[in-house]
Amino acid sequence: MSSDWKQVTGILPLKKREETQNRWLFHRLNTLLPSLMKKHDVDMWVVSSREYNEDPILKTLFPTTIDSSGRLTILVFYLDENQQMKRWVLHPNPGFEPFYERIWSPEEYDQWECLKRLVESHDPDSIALNYSSTFAACDGISHSLFEHISMLLDEYSHKFVSAQQIIVDWLSVRTPKELTAYPSIAELARSIAGEALSQGVIHPGITTTEDVVDWIRQRVLGLGLETSFYPTVDLQRKGADMDRLEGEIIRCGDIVHLDFGIRYLGLATDTQQLAYVRYPGEEEAPEGLQSALQTALRFEDIIFEEMKVGRTGNEVFHRSMKKARDEGIEAMLYSHPIGNHCHETGALIGLYDQQRDIPIRGDLPITCNTCYAMEFNIRQYVPEWNQSVPIYLEEPVAFIKERLEFMAKRQVSFYLI
């Protein structure tokens, strides 16, 4: 697998990226959001935010020409009696059109008075606000803004509900347009990973794990992209006292483990790949390591089989772990949704430090048109090393029409350096 990476190509120029993201946003606002408000029985959703203290959801609601709340921005979504969506913005910036209708006239009254009149004229049965004790991305309204809206709409305060359910689905559910493009984003990340885990970057006895991290960050920046989190490169080494060595010079016989993702077109990736550094004259990784990798792939198959639409994250976790135990596989499972965020809201399938039921977040069901980073590890005795060795893997997958698919070419053997 030493040459199993492609030259990175096909990255769109900035203008085309913005056109693509705006097209996706317009489609999502017109098709997805009305269905979510109907699904969760919410009449009105109010999103308010101030510059320098932005609600995290706003990035996913703003067109690309809008980069901040500009003092104060208030978005109002309303599902009328005919199930038709109205989208208003209480801000003078014309860049909000045609995504939102601008209805505030600064010459007449302030934004808060405009909001009050809007609510009174439509008299909704429920008003969703962005507060949540479970998901940080759903908890974007500041304390002072919540207090102000509560006073402003005092007679409606008993109708306030958390917007959590809408936001969870808004962030985790992808439209068909996005699902068509997401695999190419995952493949782009994999191509960069393949470059990083090659002898063009790694020179045994010279290159450190930190050098590889620096190379990845510079490579991503040079391509006009950004990483979705700070990359990690570590080693599994024969005779080492620790599972994951960082800040070390890479040597022959090491497993190089890369945890890395990019953000492109507003979507994030998260993947883990493995390389083996051969000794001179060595053609492949030792059989024991290859066997351990095959065990990891078997556990990956198990997770893949158990991830079903409608099952909760906790159900998938327990069913997968039981099958692993039945087959004698020592495993850990900690998969999560991906989307606008690397660790997206939605159903969790275990956590690295909590190999058990995850309250609330693990109780959420897996839904159609959602994407996951299928993340896990196994541990297996390797005779050539005379020790138990962990194998860490992570692959991006997507539910497309209820069928789970790998979004990028699956790693089935070590990269060879």
GROMACS .gro file of C-alpha atoms in nm:
model
  417
    1MET     CA    1   0.000   0.000   0.000
    2SER     CA    2   0.305   0.224  -0.019
    3SER     CA    3   0.173   0.407  -0.329
    4ASP     CA    4  -0.197   0.400  -0.234
    5TRP     CA    5  -0.258   0.772  -0.248
    6LYS     CA    6  -0.355   1.009  -0.526
    7GLN     CA    7  -0.235   1.356  -0.611
    8VAL     CA    8  -0.469   1.607  -0.450
    9THR     CA    9  -0.676   1.770  -0.724
   10GLY     CA   10  -1.016   1.924  -0.785
   11ILE     CA   11  -1.026   2.178  -0.501
   12LEU     CA   12  -1.266   2.455  -0.595
   13PRO     CA   13  -1.164   2.821  -0.602
   14LEU     CA   14  -1.314   3.041  -0.331
   15LYS     CA   15  -1.598   3.183  -0.543
   16LYS     CA   16  -1.716   2.837  -0.651
   17ARG     CA   17  -1.699   2.716  -0.291
   18GLU     CA   18  -1.922   3.002  -0.178
   19GLU     CA   19  -2.167   2.941  -0.463
   20THR     CA   20  -2.185   2.573  -0.369
   21GLN     CA   21  -2.238   2.638   0.002
   22ASN     CA   22  -2.503   2.902  -0.068
   23ARG     CA   23  -2.685   2.667  -0.302
   24TRP     CA   24  -2.681   2.398  -0.033
   25LEU     CA   25  -2.803   2.644   0.232
   26PHE     CA   26  -3.092   2.766   0.018
   27HIS     CA   27  -3.195   2.406  -0.048
   28ARG     CA   28  -3.171   2.314   0.321
   29LEU     CA   29  -3.377   2.615   0.428
   30ASN     CA   30  -3.644   2.540   0.168
   31THR     CA   31  -3.670   2.164   0.215
   32LEU     CA   32  -3.509   2.035   0.534
   33LEU     CA   33  -3.592   2.301   0.793
   34PRO     CA   34  -3.971   2.308   0.736
   35SER     CA   35  -3.983   1.930   0.776
   36LEU     CA   36  -3.785   1.950   1.101
   37MET     CA   37  -4.011   2.214   1.253
   38LYS     CA   38  -4.314   2.007   1.157
   39LYS     CA   39  -4.151   1.688   1.292
   40HIS     CA   40  -4.081   1.850   1.629
   41ASP     CA   41  -4.409   2.043   1.643
   42VAL     CA   42  -4.250   2.388   1.669
   43ASP     CA   43  -4.435   2.693   1.532
   44MET     CA   44  -4.161   2.952   1.568
   45TRP     CA   45  -3.784   2.940   1.613
   46VAL     CA   46  -3.599   3.253   1.720
   47VAL     CA   47  -3.220   3.269   1.687
   48SER     CA   48  -3.057   3.578   1.834
   49SER     CA   49  -2.688   3.656   1.862
   50ARG     CA   50  -2.444   3.941   1.906
   51GLU     CA   51  -2.114   4.007   1.735
   52TYR     CA   52  -1.810   3.853   1.911
   53ASN     CA   53  -2.034   3.613   2.103
   54GLU     CA   54  -2.180   3.421   1.813
   55ASP     CA   55  -2.431   3.141   1.852
   56PRO     CA   56  -2.253   2.833   1.704
   57ILE     CA   57  -2.558   2.746   1.494
   58LEU     CA   58  -2.535   3.073   1.300
   59LYS     CA   59  -2.249   2.959   1.075
   60THR     CA   60  -2.485   2.697   0.935
   61LEU     CA   61  -2.767   2.950   0.882
   62PHE     CA   62  -2.570   3.241   0.735
   63PRO     CA   63  -2.497   3.276   0.363
   64THR     CA   64  -2.126   3.306   0.289
   65THR     CA   65  -2.136   3.686   0.252
   66ILE     CA   66  -2.239   3.718   0.618
   67ASP     CA   67  -1.948   3.656   0.855
   68SER     CA   68  -2.086   3.782   1.186
   69SER     CA   69  -2.395   3.900   1.368
   70GLY     CA   70  -2.293   4.263   1.317
   71ARG     CA   71  -2.393   4.406   1.656
   72LEU     CA   72  -2.720   4.209   1.677
   73THR     CA   73  -2.887   3.966   1.439
   74ILE     CA   74  -3.225   3.804   1.497
   75LEU     CA   75  -3.349   3.527   1.270
   76VAL     CA   76  -3.711   3.414   1.295
   77PHE     CA   77  -3.850   3.099   1.137
   78TYR     CA   78  -4.226   3.049   1.134
   79LEU     CA   79  -4.434   2.756   1.015
   80ASP     CA   80  -4.779   2.889   0.931
   81GLU     CA   81  -5.114   2.710   0.944
   82ASN     CA   82  -5.059   2.585   0.588
   83GLN     CA   83  -4.721   2.437   0.685
   84GLN     CA   84  -4.543   2.700   0.479
   85MET     CA   85  -4.213   2.834   0.609
   86LYS     CA   86  -4.155   3.205   0.662
   87ARG     CA   87  -3.795   3.317   0.717
   88TRP     CA   88  -3.726   3.665   0.845
   89VAL     CA   89  -3.410   3.848   0.946
   90LEU     CA   90  -3.408   4.151   1.172
   91HIS     CA   91  -3.094   4.313   1.032
   92PRO     CA   92  -3.033   4.573   0.759
   93ASN     CA   93  -2.762   4.384   0.567
   94PRO     CA   94  -2.889   4.308   0.213
   95GLY     CA   95  -2.657   4.007   0.199
   96PHE     CA   96  -2.920   3.806   0.384
   97GLU     CA   97  -3.142   3.806   0.076
   98PRO     CA   98  -3.280   3.590  -0.083
   99PHE     CA   99  -3.224   3.347   0.203
  100TYR     CA  100  -3.424   3.563   0.446
  101GLU     CA  101  -3.679   3.840   0.412
  102ARG     CA  102  -3.562   4.163   0.575
  103ILE     CA  103  -3.855   4.311   0.768
  104TRP     CA  104  -3.693   4.551   1.012
  105SER     CA  105  -3.704   4.923   0.938
  106PRO     CA  106  -3.448   5.096   1.162
  107GLU     CA  107  -3.617   5.433   1.105
  108GLU     CA  108  -3.938   5.312   1.269
  109TYR     CA  109  -3.831   5.108   1.575
  110ASP     CA  110  -3.550   4.890   1.708
  111GLN     CA  111  -3.496   4.518   1.646
  112TRP     CA  112  -3.654   4.413   1.974
  113GLU     CA  113  -3.974   4.601   1.904
  114CYS     CA  114  -3.979   4.443   1.560
  115LEU     CA  115  -3.946   4.097   1.717
  116LYS     CA  116  -4.226   4.168   1.964
  117ARG     CA  117  -4.462   4.285   1.690
  118LEU     CA  118  -4.376   3.982   1.479
  119VAL     CA  119  -4.456   3.740   1.762
  120GLU     CA  120  -4.775   3.920   1.856
  121SER     CA  121  -4.903   3.929   1.498
  122HIS     CA  122  -4.854   3.552   1.452
  123ASP     CA  123  -4.929   3.434   1.807
  124PRO     CA  124  -4.736   3.104   1.789
  125ASP     CA  125  -4.821   2.809   2.015
  126SER     CA  126  -4.452   2.742   2.075
  127ILE     CA  127  -4.134   2.948   2.047
  128ALA     CA  128  -3.804   2.759   2.031
  129LEU     CA  129  -3.489   2.921   2.171
  130ASN     CA  130  -3.132   2.791   2.162
  131TYR     CA  131  -3.079   2.656   2.512
  132SER     CA  132  -2.974   2.304   2.609
  133SER     CA  133  -2.796   2.135   2.897
  134THR     CA  134  -2.695   1.842   2.673
  135PHE     CA  135  -2.546   1.973   2.349
  136ALA     CA  136  -2.317   2.275   2.343
  137ALA     CA  137  -2.411   2.354   1.983
  138CYS     CA  138  -2.775   2.385   2.092
  139ASP     CA  139  -2.697   2.621   2.382
  140GLY     CA  140  -2.599   2.932   2.189
  141ILE     CA  141  -2.827   3.196   2.336
  142SER     CA  142  -2.644   3.404   2.595
  143HIS     CA  143  -2.783   3.455   2.944
  144SER     CA  144  -2.845   3.824   2.887
  145LEU     CA  145  -3.023   3.769   2.554
  146PHE     CA  146  -3.242   3.501   2.708
  147GLU     CA  147  -3.334   3.736   2.993
  148HIS     CA  148  -3.408   4.017   2.750
  149ILE     CA  149  -3.632   3.801   2.529
  150SER     CA  150  -3.808   3.665   2.839
  151MET     CA  151  -3.892   4.016   2.952
  152LEU     CA  152  -3.980   4.134   2.603
  153LEU     CA  153  -4.213   3.839   2.541
  154ASP     CA  154  -4.325   3.792   2.900
  155GLU     CA  155  -4.678   3.690   2.805
  156TYR     CA  156  -4.533   3.422   2.574
  157SER     CA  157  -4.261   3.291   2.805
  158HIS     CA  158  -4.470   2.988   2.901
  159LYS     CA  159  -4.453   2.887   2.534
  160PHE     CA  160  -4.072   2.881   2.526
  161VAL     CA  161  -3.920   2.543   2.440
  162SER     CA  162  -3.565   2.428   2.375
  163ALA     CA  163  -3.466   2.425   2.008
  164GLN     CA  164  -3.241   2.124   2.081
  165GLN     CA  165  -3.436   1.872   1.876
  166ILE     CA  166  -3.448   2.097   1.570
  167ILE     CA  167  -3.077   2.183   1.597
  168VAL     CA  168  -2.965   1.822   1.644
  169ASP     CA  169  -3.140   1.722   1.323
  170TRP     CA  170  -3.040   2.040   1.139
  171LEU     CA  171  -2.673   1.975   1.216
  172SER     CA  172  -2.669   1.599   1.166
  173VAL     CA  173  -2.901   1.542   0.869
  174ARG     CA  174  -2.747   1.595   0.527
  175THR     CA  175  -2.944   1.670   0.212
  176PRO     CA  176  -2.900   1.462  -0.106
  177LYS     CA  177  -2.692   1.742  -0.257
  178GLU     CA  178  -2.450   1.731   0.037
  179LEU     CA  179  -2.439   1.352   0.045
  180THR     CA  180  -2.337   1.352  -0.320
  181ALA     CA  181  -2.036   1.573  -0.244
  182TYR     CA  182  -1.935   1.449   0.102
  183PRO     CA  183  -1.753   1.133  -0.020
  184SER     CA  184  -1.523   1.345  -0.238
  185ILE     CA  185  -1.439   1.555   0.070
  186ALA     CA  186  -1.360   1.236   0.263
  187GLU     CA  187  -1.144   1.112  -0.025
  188LEU     CA  188  -0.962   1.445  -0.031
  189ALA     CA  189  -0.873   1.404   0.336
  190ARG     CA  190  -0.763   1.047   0.272
  191SER     CA  191  -0.537   1.159  -0.014
  192ILE     CA  192  -0.363   1.406   0.216
  193ALA     CA  193  -0.328   1.132   0.480
  194GLY     CA  194  -0.176   0.904   0.217
  195GLU     CA  195   0.081   1.168   0.129
  196ALA     CA  196   0.167   1.217   0.497
  197LEU     CA  197   0.214   0.843   0.552
  198SER     CA  198   0.459   0.801   0.266
  199GLN     CA  199   0.834   0.795   0.227
  200GLY     CA  200   0.807   1.133   0.058
  201VAL     CA  201   0.737   1.277   0.404
  202ILE     CA  202   0.866   1.020   0.653
  203HIS     CA  203   1.238   0.937   0.657
  204PRO     CA  204   1.309   0.673   0.926
  205GLY     CA  205   1.569   0.781   1.179
  206ILE     CA  206   1.521   1.150   1.092
  207THR     CA  207   1.150   1.245   1.084
  208THR     CA  208   0.967   1.292   1.412
  209THR     CA  209   0.596   1.254   1.475
  210GLU     CA  210   0.581   1.631   1.524
  211ASP     CA  211   0.743   1.682   1.183
  212VAL     CA  212   0.459   1.487   1.024
  213VAL     CA  213   0.199   1.696   1.211
  214ASP     CA  214   0.371   2.013   1.089
  215TRP     CA  215   0.380   1.881   0.732
  216ILE     CA  216   0.008   1.800   0.738
  217ARG     CA  217  -0.090   2.140   0.877
  218GLN     CA  218   0.123   2.322   0.619
  219ARG     CA  219  -0.005   2.101   0.336
  220VAL     CA  220  -0.368   2.164   0.429
  221LEU     CA  221  -0.305   2.538   0.457
  222GLY     CA  222  -0.126   2.540   0.122
  223LEU     CA  223  -0.428   2.377  -0.042
  224GLY     CA  224  -0.650   2.656   0.088
  225LEU     CA  225  -0.824   2.427   0.337
  226GLU     CA  226  -0.830   2.399   0.714
  227THR     CA  227  -0.798   2.106   0.952
  228SER     CA  228  -1.112   2.013   1.143
  229PHE     CA  229  -0.899   1.962   1.456
  230TYR     CA  230  -0.530   1.967   1.545
  231PRO     CA  231  -0.382   1.649   1.388
  232THR     CA  232  -0.224   1.378   1.599
  233VAL     CA  233   0.062   1.150   1.492
  234ASP     CA  234   0.189   0.886   1.732
  235LEU     CA  235   0.366   0.551   1.729
  236GLN     CA  236   0.315   0.196   1.839
  237ARG     CA  237   0.661   0.050   1.898
  238LYS     CA  238   0.798  -0.288   1.993
  239GLY     CA  239   0.904  -0.294   2.359
  240ALA     CA  240   0.754   0.048   2.441
  241ASP     CA  241   0.596   0.098   2.782
  242MET     CA  242   0.324   0.323   2.635
  243ASP     CA  243   0.064   0.248   2.369
  244ARG     CA  244   0.102   0.581   2.193
  245LEU     CA  245   0.438   0.755   2.169
  246GLU     CA  246   0.445   1.120   2.062
  247GLY     CA  247   0.736   1.355   1.999
  248GLU     CA  248   0.956   1.062   1.894
  249ILE     CA  249   1.183   1.003   1.596
  250ILE     CA  250   1.013   0.750   1.367
  251ARG     CA  251   1.212   0.427   1.338
  252CYS     CA  252   1.201   0.112   1.130
  253GLY     CA  253   0.953  -0.136   1.276
  254ASP     CA  254   0.715   0.135   1.405
  255ILE     CA  255   0.344   0.166   1.337
  256VAL     CA  256   0.268   0.529   1.254
  257HIS     CA  257  -0.084   0.627   1.358
  258LEU     CA  258  -0.246   0.939   1.213
  259ASP     CA  259  -0.566   1.104   1.344
  260PHE     CA  260  -0.664   1.381   1.106
  261GLY     CA  261  -0.950   1.566   0.937
  262ILE     CA  262  -1.024   1.861   0.711
  263ARG     CA  263  -1.304   2.113   0.677
  264TYR     CA  264  -1.414   2.192   0.324
  265LEU     CA  265  -1.740   2.335   0.186
  266GLY     CA  266  -1.860   2.367   0.543
  267LEU     CA  267  -1.828   1.993   0.615
  268ALA     CA  268  -1.575   1.820   0.839
  269THR     CA  269  -1.399   1.485   0.815
  270ASP     CA  270  -1.232   1.271   1.082
  271THR     CA  271  -1.023   0.966   1.002
  272GLN     CA  272  -0.744   0.751   1.146
  273GLN     CA  273  -0.494   0.569   0.924
  274LEU     CA  274  -0.199   0.341   0.990
  275ALA     CA  275   0.142   0.292   0.829
  276TYR     CA  276   0.419   0.043   0.896
  277VAL     CA  277   0.787   0.145   0.862
  278ARG     CA  278   0.977  -0.145   0.706
  279TYR     CA  279   1.326  -0.257   0.790
  280PRO     CA  280   1.570  -0.271   0.494
  281GLY     CA  281   1.480  -0.575   0.285
  282GLU     CA  282   1.142  -0.618   0.454
  283GLU     CA  283   0.853  -0.642   0.207
  284GLU     CA  284   0.553  -0.638   0.440
  285ALA     CA  285   0.460  -0.577   0.801
  286PRO     CA  286   0.514  -0.875   1.035
  287GLU     CA  287   0.237  -1.135   1.016
  288GLY     CA  288   0.132  -1.066   1.374
  289LEU     CA  289   0.067  -0.701   1.296
  290GLN     CA  290  -0.120  -0.789   0.979
  291SER     CA  291  -0.331  -1.032   1.178
  292ALA     CA  292  -0.409  -0.763   1.434
  293LEU     CA  293  -0.516  -0.529   1.156
  294GLN     CA  294  -0.744  -0.797   1.013
  295THR     CA  295  -0.901  -0.836   1.357
  296ALA     CA  296  -0.961  -0.462   1.363
  297LEU     CA  297  -1.126  -0.486   1.022
  298ARG     CA  298  -1.346  -0.768   1.149
  299PHE     CA  299  -1.462  -0.548   1.436
  300GLU     CA  300  -1.519  -0.270   1.184
  301ASP     CA  301  -1.742  -0.511   0.991
  302ILE     CA  302  -1.934  -0.585   1.310
  303ILE     CA  303  -1.998  -0.216   1.378
  304PHE     CA  304  -2.098  -0.168   1.014
  305GLU     CA  305  -2.348  -0.454   1.042
  306GLU     CA  306  -2.497  -0.325   1.367
  307MET     CA  307  -2.535   0.041   1.269
  308LYS     CA  308  -2.899   0.052   1.159
  309VAL     CA  309  -3.137   0.343   1.114
  310GLY     CA  310  -3.373   0.356   1.412
  311ARG     CA  311  -3.137   0.191   1.660
  312THR     CA  312  -3.006   0.412   1.936
  313GLY     CA  313  -2.637   0.476   1.978
  314ASN     CA  314  -2.642   0.272   2.299
  315GLU     CA  315  -2.806  -0.023   2.122
  316VAL     CA  316  -2.542  -0.021   1.849
  317PHE     CA  317  -2.269  -0.001   2.113
  318HIS     CA  318  -2.391  -0.299   2.315
  319ARG     CA  319  -2.471  -0.518   2.016
  320SER     CA  320  -2.130  -0.450   1.860
  321MET     CA  321  -1.938  -0.509   2.182
  322LYS     CA  322  -2.126  -0.832   2.252
  323LYS     CA  323  -2.041  -0.970   1.909
  324ALA     CA  324  -1.678  -0.871   1.963
  325ARG     CA  325  -1.666  -1.051   2.298
  326ASP     CA  326  -1.832  -1.357   2.144
  327GLU     CA  327  -1.557  -1.367   1.882
  328GLY     CA  328  -1.281  -1.309   2.137
  329ILE     CA  329  -1.201  -0.957   2.017
  330GLU     CA  330  -1.076  -0.711   2.279
  331ALA     CA  331  -1.224  -0.385   2.157
  332MET     CA  332  -1.328  -0.030   2.242
  333LEU     CA  333  -1.596   0.162   2.049
  334TYR     CA  334  -1.646   0.541   2.046
  335SER     CA  335  -1.808   0.654   1.722
  336HIS     CA  336  -1.968   0.992   1.664
  337PRO     CA  337  -2.158   1.189   1.398
  338ILE     CA  338  -1.975   1.424   1.162
  339GLY     CA  339  -2.111   1.716   0.965
  340ASN     CA  340  -2.058   2.088   1.008
  341HIS     CA  341  -1.860   1.996   1.318
  342CYS     CA  342  -1.600   1.722   1.353
  343HIS     CA  343  -1.786   1.593   1.660
  344GLU     CA  344  -2.138   1.664   1.544
  345THR     CA  345  -2.455   1.653   1.748
  346GLY     CA  346  -2.655   1.333   1.717
  347ALA     CA  347  -2.647   0.978   1.847
  348LEU     CA  348  -2.322   0.882   2.020
  349ILE     CA  349  -2.198   0.522   2.006
  350GLY     CA  350  -1.984   0.497   2.318
  351LEU     CA  351  -1.716   0.735   2.437
  352TYR     CA  352  -1.342   0.665   2.469
  353ASP     CA  353  -1.350   0.709   2.846
  354GLN     CA  354  -1.705   0.575   2.893
  355GLN     CA  355  -1.744   0.226   2.752
  356ARG     CA  356  -2.108   0.198   2.857
  357ASP     CA  357  -2.448   0.357   2.801
  358ILE     CA  358  -2.421   0.731   2.728
  359PRO     CA  359  -2.721   0.909   2.885
  360ILE     CA  360  -2.936   1.120   2.650
  361ARG     CA  361  -2.683   1.146   2.366
  362GLY     CA  362  -2.651   0.768   2.339
  363ASP     CA  363  -3.028   0.729   2.363
  364LEU     CA  364  -3.081   0.922   2.039
  365PRO     CA  365  -3.171   0.708   1.737
  366ILE     CA  366  -2.958   0.688   1.426
  367THR     CA  367  -3.141   0.864   1.145
  368CYS     CA  368  -3.137   0.856   0.766
  369ASN     CA  369  -2.898   1.080   0.574
  370THR     CA  370  -2.654   1.116   0.862
  371CYS     CA  371  -2.277   1.068   0.856
  372TYR     CA  372  -2.048   0.911   1.114
  373ALA     CA  373  -1.683   0.874   1.200
  374MET     CA  374  -1.674   0.501   1.280
  375GLU     CA  375  -1.402   0.517   1.546
  376PHE     CA  376  -1.267   0.230   1.755
  377ASN     CA  377  -0.964   0.026   1.856
  378ILE     CA  378  -0.878  -0.337   1.921
  379ARG     CA  379  -0.591  -0.492   2.112
  380GLN     CA  380  -0.420  -0.816   2.013
  381TYR     CA  381  -0.106  -1.008   2.109
  382VAL     CA  382   0.163  -0.986   1.840
  383PRO     CA  383   0.417  -1.273   1.865
  384GLU     CA  384   0.693  -1.086   1.680
  385TRP     CA  385   0.671  -0.807   1.940
  386ASN     CA  386   0.594  -1.038   2.234
  387GLN     CA  387   0.333  -0.790   2.354
  388SER     CA  388  -0.026  -0.679   2.315
  389VAL     CA  389  -0.059  -0.411   2.046
  390PRO     CA  390  -0.347  -0.164   1.997
  391ILE     CA  391  -0.479  -0.095   1.648
  392TYR     CA  392  -0.662   0.237   1.611
  393LEU     CA  393  -0.886   0.298   1.310
  394GLU     CA  394  -1.154   0.546   1.206
  395GLU     CA  395  -1.349   0.561   0.881
  396PRO     CA  396  -1.615   0.807   0.758
  397VAL     CA  397  -1.948   0.641   0.674
  398ALA     CA  398  -2.289   0.770   0.564
  399PHE     CA  399  -2.648   0.650   0.572
  400ILE     CA  400  -2.779   0.700   0.221
  401LYS     CA  401  -3.140   0.582   0.178
  402GLU     CA  402  -3.102   0.383   0.503
  403ARG     CA  403  -2.800   0.196   0.366
  404LEU     CA  404  -2.464   0.248   0.535
  405GLU     CA  405  -2.174   0.316   0.298
  406PHE     CA  406  -1.806   0.400   0.336
  407MET     CA  407  -1.748   0.757   0.220
  408ALA     CA  408  -1.381   0.704   0.132
  409LYS     CA  409  -1.178   0.406   0.022
  410ARG     CA  410  -1.151   0.182   0.326
  411GLN     CA  411  -0.805   0.108   0.465
  412VAL     CA  412  -0.758  -0.269   0.450
  413SER     CA  413  -0.377  -0.291   0.484
  414PHE     CA  414  -0.093  -0.085   0.624
  415TYR     CA  415   0.061   0.197   0.426
  416LEU     CA  416   0.420   0.083   0.380
  417ILE     CA  417   0.710   0.321   0.429
   0.00000   0.00000   0.00000
